[in-house]
Tab-separated table of C-alpha atoms in Angstrom:
chain	number	residue	atom	x	y	z
A	57	MET	CA	15.601	40.683	-2.655
A	58	SER	CA	16.997	43.740	-4.416
A	59	MET	CA	18.920	46.359	-2.441
A	60	ASN	CA	16.058	48.801	-3.090
A	61	HIS	CA	13.717	46.624	-1.051
A	62	ILE	CA	15.874	45.930	2.008
A	63	PRO	CA	14.113	47.588	4.990
A	64	HIS	CA	16.038	50.297	6.837
A	65	ILE	CA	17.104	49.286	10.382
A	66	PRO	CA	14.775	51.784	12.141
A	67	THR	CA	11.918	50.366	10.010
A	68	LEU	CA	12.783	46.860	11.205
A	69	LEU	CA	12.861	48.052	14.803
A	70	PHE	CA	9.481	49.724	14.391
A	71	ALA	CA	8.075	46.573	12.816
A	72	GLY	CA	9.350	44.651	15.822
A	73	MET	CA	7.505	47.023	18.125
A	74	LEU	CA	4.302	46.352	16.160
A	75	ILE	CA	4.748	42.595	16.534
A	76	LEU	CA	5.394	42.876	20.257
A	77	THR	CA	2.339	45.034	20.861
A	78	GLY	CA	-0.027	42.962	18.692
A	79	CYS	CA	-3.358	44.671	18.159
A	80	ASP	CA	-2.928	47.034	21.121
A	81	MET	CA	-2.068	50.664	20.677
A	82	ILE	CA	1.679	51.296	20.404
A	83	GLU	CA	2.869	52.568	23.788
A	84	TYR	CA	6.560	53.043	23.036
A	85	HIS	CA	8.470	54.799	20.310
A	86	PRO	CA	12.057	53.538	19.816
A	87	TYR	CA	13.423	57.088	20.039
A	88	ASP	CA	11.283	58.219	22.967
A	89	MET	CA	13.158	60.628	25.246
A	90	ASP	CA	10.914	60.347	28.304
A	91	ILE	CA	13.371	58.730	30.709
A	92	ASP	CA	11.942	56.351	33.293
A	93	GLY	CA	13.829	55.979	36.542
A	94	GLU	CA	17.081	57.367	37.890
A	95	THR	CA	19.132	59.936	35.967
A	96	ASP	CA	22.502	61.668	36.436
A	97	ILE	CA	24.027	58.374	37.566
A	98	ASN	CA	27.693	59.309	37.125
A	99	ALA	CA	27.553	62.505	39.182
A	100	THR	CA	25.725	60.761	42.017
A	101	ASN	CA	28.109	57.808	42.085
A	102	ILE	CA	31.206	59.995	41.762
A	103	ARG	CA	30.184	61.762	44.972
A	104	HIS	CA	29.957	58.371	46.679
A	105	ILE	CA	33.333	57.235	45.316
A	106	GLU	CA	35.177	60.410	46.262
A	107	SER	CA	33.634	60.532	49.732
A	108	ALA	CA	34.225	56.851	50.544
A	109	LEU	CA	37.821	56.800	49.295
A	110	GLU	CA	39.006	60.201	50.508
A	111	GLY	CA	42.535	59.964	51.903
A	112	ARG	CA	43.016	56.332	50.820
A	113	LYS	CA	46.400	55.256	49.431
A	114	GLU	CA	45.089	51.941	48.118
A	115	ILE	CA	42.064	51.517	45.878
A	116	ALA	CA	40.666	48.631	43.842
A	117	PHE	CA	38.230	48.773	40.949
A	118	ALA	CA	36.718	46.570	38.264
A	119	VAL	CA	36.270	47.295	34.557
A	120	ILE	CA	33.402	45.998	32.434
A	121	SER	CA	32.602	46.949	28.861
A	122	ASP	CA	30.411	46.380	25.809
A	123	THR	CA	27.464	44.921	27.664
A	124	GLN	CA	25.048	46.101	24.926
A	125	ARG	CA	22.802	43.123	24.015
A	126	TRP	CA	24.165	40.692	26.622
A	127	TYR	CA	21.824	41.323	29.533
A	128	ASP	CA	22.056	37.894	31.194
A	129	GLU	CA	25.846	38.023	31.067
A	130	THR	CA	25.797	41.530	32.550
A	131	GLU	CA	23.613	40.310	35.396
A	132	ASP	CA	26.132	37.548	36.018
A	133	ALA	CA	28.977	40.097	36.007
A	134	VAL	CA	27.161	42.106	38.667
A	135	GLU	CA	26.719	38.974	40.793
A	136	ALA	CA	30.394	38.033	40.350
A	137	ILE	CA	31.581	41.500	41.349
A	138	ASN	CA	29.221	41.622	44.327
A	139	ALA	CA	30.623	38.308	45.527
A	140	ARG	CA	34.007	39.988	46.058
A	141	LYS	CA	34.759	42.356	48.917
A	142	ASP	CA	37.884	43.923	47.418
A	143	ILE	CA	36.290	46.224	44.813
A	144	ASP	CA	35.611	49.872	45.614
A	145	PHE	CA	33.849	50.855	42.382
A	146	VAL	CA	33.256	49.804	38.769
A	147	VAL	CA	34.100	51.561	35.497
A	148	HIS	CA	32.013	50.648	32.436
A	149	THR	CA	33.967	51.707	29.338
A	150	GLY	CA	30.973	52.062	27.024
A	151	ASP	CA	28.555	50.441	24.600
A	152	LEU	CA	25.699	49.932	26.981
A	153	SER	CA	23.335	49.915	24.006
A	154	ASP	CA	23.312	48.277	20.598
A	155	PHE	CA	21.017	50.685	18.742
A	156	GLY	CA	21.040	53.764	20.999
A	157	LEU	CA	17.498	53.061	22.221
A	158	LYS	CA	16.210	54.457	25.484
A	159	LEU	CA	14.972	51.069	26.700
A	160	GLU	CA	18.459	49.591	26.245
A	161	PHE	CA	20.043	52.249	28.463
A	162	GLU	CA	17.311	51.944	31.068
A	163	LYS	CA	17.635	48.163	31.245
A	164	GLN	CA	21.429	48.343	31.534
A	165	ARG	CA	21.153	51.014	34.237
A	166	ASP	CA	18.684	48.896	36.205
A	167	ILE	CA	21.024	45.894	36.056
A	168	LEU	CA	24.085	47.931	37.029
A	169	ASN	CA	22.168	49.543	39.894
A	170	ARG	CA	22.234	46.116	41.561
A	171	LEU	CA	25.977	46.525	42.128
A	172	ASP	CA	26.921	46.822	45.785
A	173	VAL	CA	29.487	49.503	44.884
A	174	PRO	CA	29.212	52.745	42.871
A	175	TYR	CA	29.823	52.676	39.126
A	176	VAL	CA	30.400	55.133	36.282
A	177	CYS	CA	29.726	54.680	32.558
A	178	LEU	CA	31.548	56.031	29.516
A	179	LEU	CA	30.048	56.729	26.102
A	180	GLY	CA	30.588	53.988	23.495
A	181	ASN	CA	30.263	54.212	19.727
A	182	HIS	CA	26.984	52.236	19.717
A	183	ASP	CA	25.699	54.621	22.373
A	184	CYS	CA	25.979	57.431	19.810
A	185	LEU	CA	23.446	55.870	17.418
A	186	ALA	CA	19.992	57.399	16.899
A	187	THR	CA	19.162	59.505	19.984
A	188	GLY	CA	21.534	57.474	22.145
A	189	GLU	CA	23.950	60.278	22.964
A	190	GLU	CA	21.153	62.437	24.392
A	191	VAL	CA	19.750	59.495	26.348
A	192	PHE	CA	23.234	58.770	27.696
A	193	HIS	CA	23.585	62.396	28.799
A	194	ARG	CA	20.290	62.275	30.671
A	195	ILE	CA	20.765	58.919	32.364
A	196	PHE	CA	24.519	58.917	32.971
A	197	GLY	CA	25.980	62.374	32.295
A	198	GLU	CA	28.600	64.068	30.149
A	199	GLU	CA	30.797	62.117	27.732
A	200	ASN	CA	33.981	63.627	29.240
A	201	PHE	CA	34.338	63.604	33.013
A	202	ALA	CA	36.858	63.034	35.782
A	203	PHE	CA	36.908	62.065	39.444
A	204	THR	CA	39.405	61.349	42.200
A	205	ALA	CA	39.405	57.995	43.985
A	206	GLY	CA	41.782	58.163	46.919
A	207	ASN	CA	44.945	59.623	45.412
A	208	VAL	CA	44.174	58.566	41.827
A	209	ARG	CA	42.620	60.865	39.237
A	210	PHE	CA	40.419	59.065	36.704
A	211	VAL	CA	40.095	60.939	33.406
A	212	CYS	CA	37.223	59.481	31.347
A	213	LEU	CA	37.032	60.436	27.673
A	214	ASN	CA	34.856	60.165	24.591
A	215	THR	CA	37.124	58.738	21.863
A	216	ASN	CA	34.438	57.773	19.327
A	217	ALA	CA	35.631	60.186	16.634
A	218	LEU	CA	34.185	58.219	13.730
A	219	GLU	CA	30.655	58.685	15.084
A	220	TYR	CA	31.112	62.458	14.809
A	221	ASN	CA	32.567	62.377	11.270
A	222	TYR	CA	35.651	64.145	12.652
A	223	THR	CA	33.664	67.413	12.778
A	224	THR	CA	33.770	67.569	16.581
A	225	ALA	CA	36.828	67.594	18.833
A	226	VAL	CA	37.087	63.922	19.782
A	227	PRO	CA	39.165	63.472	21.879
A	228	ASP	CA	38.421	66.921	23.295
A	229	PHE	CA	41.810	68.527	23.916
A	230	SER	CA	40.181	71.668	25.322
A	231	TYR	CA	38.639	69.502	28.007
A	232	LEU	CA	41.995	67.853	28.686
A	233	LYS	CA	43.687	71.260	28.934
A	234	THR	CA	41.136	72.375	31.525
A	235	GLU	CA	41.605	69.151	33.467
A	236	LEU	CA	45.372	69.600	33.472
A	237	GLU	CA	44.954	73.108	34.867
A	238	THR	CA	42.609	72.012	37.664
A	239	ILE	CA	44.138	68.802	38.997
A	240	PRO	CA	43.129	68.338	42.656
A	241	PRO	CA	46.099	68.463	45.055
A	242	GLN	CA	45.360	64.969	46.375
A	243	ALA	CA	45.649	63.421	42.886
A	244	GLU	CA	49.120	61.868	42.856
A	245	LYS	CA	48.455	59.333	40.082
A	246	THR	CA	46.282	59.104	36.973
A	247	VAL	CA	44.306	56.476	35.077
A	248	VAL	CA	42.801	57.377	31.691
A	249	ALA	CA	39.642	55.570	30.542
A	250	MET	CA	38.070	55.545	27.058
A	251	HIS	CA	35.893	53.363	24.877
A	252	ALA	CA	37.906	53.088	21.654
A	253	GLY	CA	41.657	52.785	22.009
A	254	PRO	CA	44.283	54.470	19.817
A	255	PHE	CA	44.689	53.072	16.290
A	256	SER	CA	41.189	51.554	16.237
A	257	GLU	CA	38.823	52.608	13.450
A	258	GLN	CA	36.883	54.816	15.896
A	259	PHE	CA	39.839	56.791	17.234
A	260	ASN	CA	41.035	59.945	15.471
A	261	ASN	CA	44.459	58.566	14.673
A	262	ASN	CA	45.567	61.832	13.096
A	263	VAL	CA	46.009	63.089	16.665
A	264	ALA	CA	47.060	59.826	18.317
A	265	TYR	CA	50.587	60.928	19.148
A	266	PHE	CA	49.431	64.328	20.394
A	267	PHE	CA	46.934	62.448	22.552
A	268	GLU	CA	49.778	60.356	23.952
A	269	GLU	CA	51.842	63.424	24.851
A	270	THR	CA	48.839	65.165	26.397
A	271	ILE	CA	47.732	62.403	28.738
A	272	LYS	CA	51.329	61.818	29.855
A	273	ARG	CA	51.270	65.320	31.326
A	274	PHE	CA	48.869	64.153	34.019
A	275	PRO	CA	50.454	63.192	37.370
A	276	ASP	CA	52.181	59.812	37.263
A	277	LEU	CA	50.054	58.207	34.518
A	278	GLN	CA	49.699	54.569	35.572
A	279	PHE	CA	47.867	52.981	32.629
A	280	CYS	CA	44.842	53.358	30.346
A	281	ILE	CA	41.700	51.240	30.110
A	282	TYR	CA	39.352	50.813	27.163
A	283	GLY	CA	36.840	48.481	25.516
A	284	HIS	CA	35.395	48.313	21.992
A	285	GLY	CA	37.489	45.357	20.791
A	286	HIS	CA	35.454	42.754	22.739
A	287	SER	CA	38.587	40.871	23.842
A	288	VAL	CA	41.102	40.997	26.664
A	289	GLU	CA	44.315	42.557	25.381
A	290	VAL	CA	47.265	44.463	26.792
A	291	ASN	CA	48.939	46.889	24.396
A	292	GLU	CA	51.788	49.361	24.607
A	293	PHE	CA	50.667	51.453	21.647
A	294	PHE	CA	53.353	54.127	21.799
A	295	ASP	CA	56.411	52.250	23.137
A	296	ASP	CA	56.497	54.694	26.038
A	297	GLY	CA	55.967	52.309	28.947
A	298	ILE	CA	52.247	53.096	29.288
A	299	LEU	CA	50.063	50.004	28.957
A	300	TYR	CA	46.533	50.043	27.547
A	301	TYR	CA	44.277	47.341	28.990
A	302	GLU	CA	41.335	46.295	26.826
A	303	CYS	CA	38.304	44.798	28.528
A	304	ALA	CA	36.314	42.070	26.800
A	305	SER	CA	32.615	42.336	26.009
A	306	ALA	CA	30.090	40.855	28.399
A	307	LYS	CA	29.581	38.068	25.864
A	308	LYS	CA	33.068	36.805	26.788
A	309	ARG	CA	32.040	36.729	30.474
A	310	SER	CA	35.149	38.528	31.648
A	311	TYR	CA	35.995	41.661	33.615
A	312	LEU	CA	39.252	43.341	34.699
A	313	HIS	CA	40.383	43.941	38.275
A	314	PHE	CA	42.991	46.517	39.310
A	315	THR	CA	44.523	47.447	42.651
A	316	LEU	CA	46.649	50.586	43.016
A	317	ASN	CA	48.793	51.462	46.012
A	318	ASP	CA	52.205	52.920	46.896
A	319	ASN	CA	53.893	49.838	45.413
A	320	GLY	CA	52.368	50.370	41.948
A	321	TYR	CA	49.420	48.384	40.641
A	322	THR	CA	48.267	44.836	39.987
A	323	TYR	CA	46.028	43.625	37.187
A	324	GLU	CA	44.063	40.472	36.456
A	325	ALA	CA	41.392	39.397	34.009
A	326	ILE	CA	38.586	37.536	35.769
A	327	ASN	CA	36.332	35.021	34.045
A	328	TYR	CA	32.907	34.462	35.554
């Protein structure tokens, strides 16, 4: 087949919808923005996290990432996390969707809502496709946000610069400046979360070293977490003592577990 006759991806998706609906009238458009079910997930769950962990000096959380097309594996991750009693909340570091479709986000949300603990989701590069960013905003919230769990400030960032053609501030240093100026008094430590790590093809590596210096200004930066690479890795990108922990995709059936207290922190990768 010549290149001129290769169907465009949205055309293929639409054709798939036709096949699934048979002779019936089409009831769903792939870029429909009419959200079914719960919205504003992050804000709601952040209130639960901050309230439940207020005053705590020890917290524990799990990290999952890149669940996109792996729904069965994500369900198994939820079951594995629920089986433990030492996890206070879950951070999903992005790529809930594969094509940015509303149904993908809704299905992922419905699976994650089965968690026994609150969770928050970051924006991944696949989540920016089509109308995905707007769907993400409606279901989960803003792409840059922060919360305080016990005495730890979690700063969650959009680092998918490539998806914005470098025409938008990604990472958003204005947001980071505001966060630095409004750190809650109880925040004694910091964890920074993102989807794409420094020196990946998504990250704006022109500002990587400025990014490093900026996040190190937060109180007692412990480590950073990210996804995107679909493997478990531990990197010290800047030779500054700050480790970056990469979470595998759901396909690899693995999540990360961290505990932070006055003695520092512990880390383990859990296979399920």
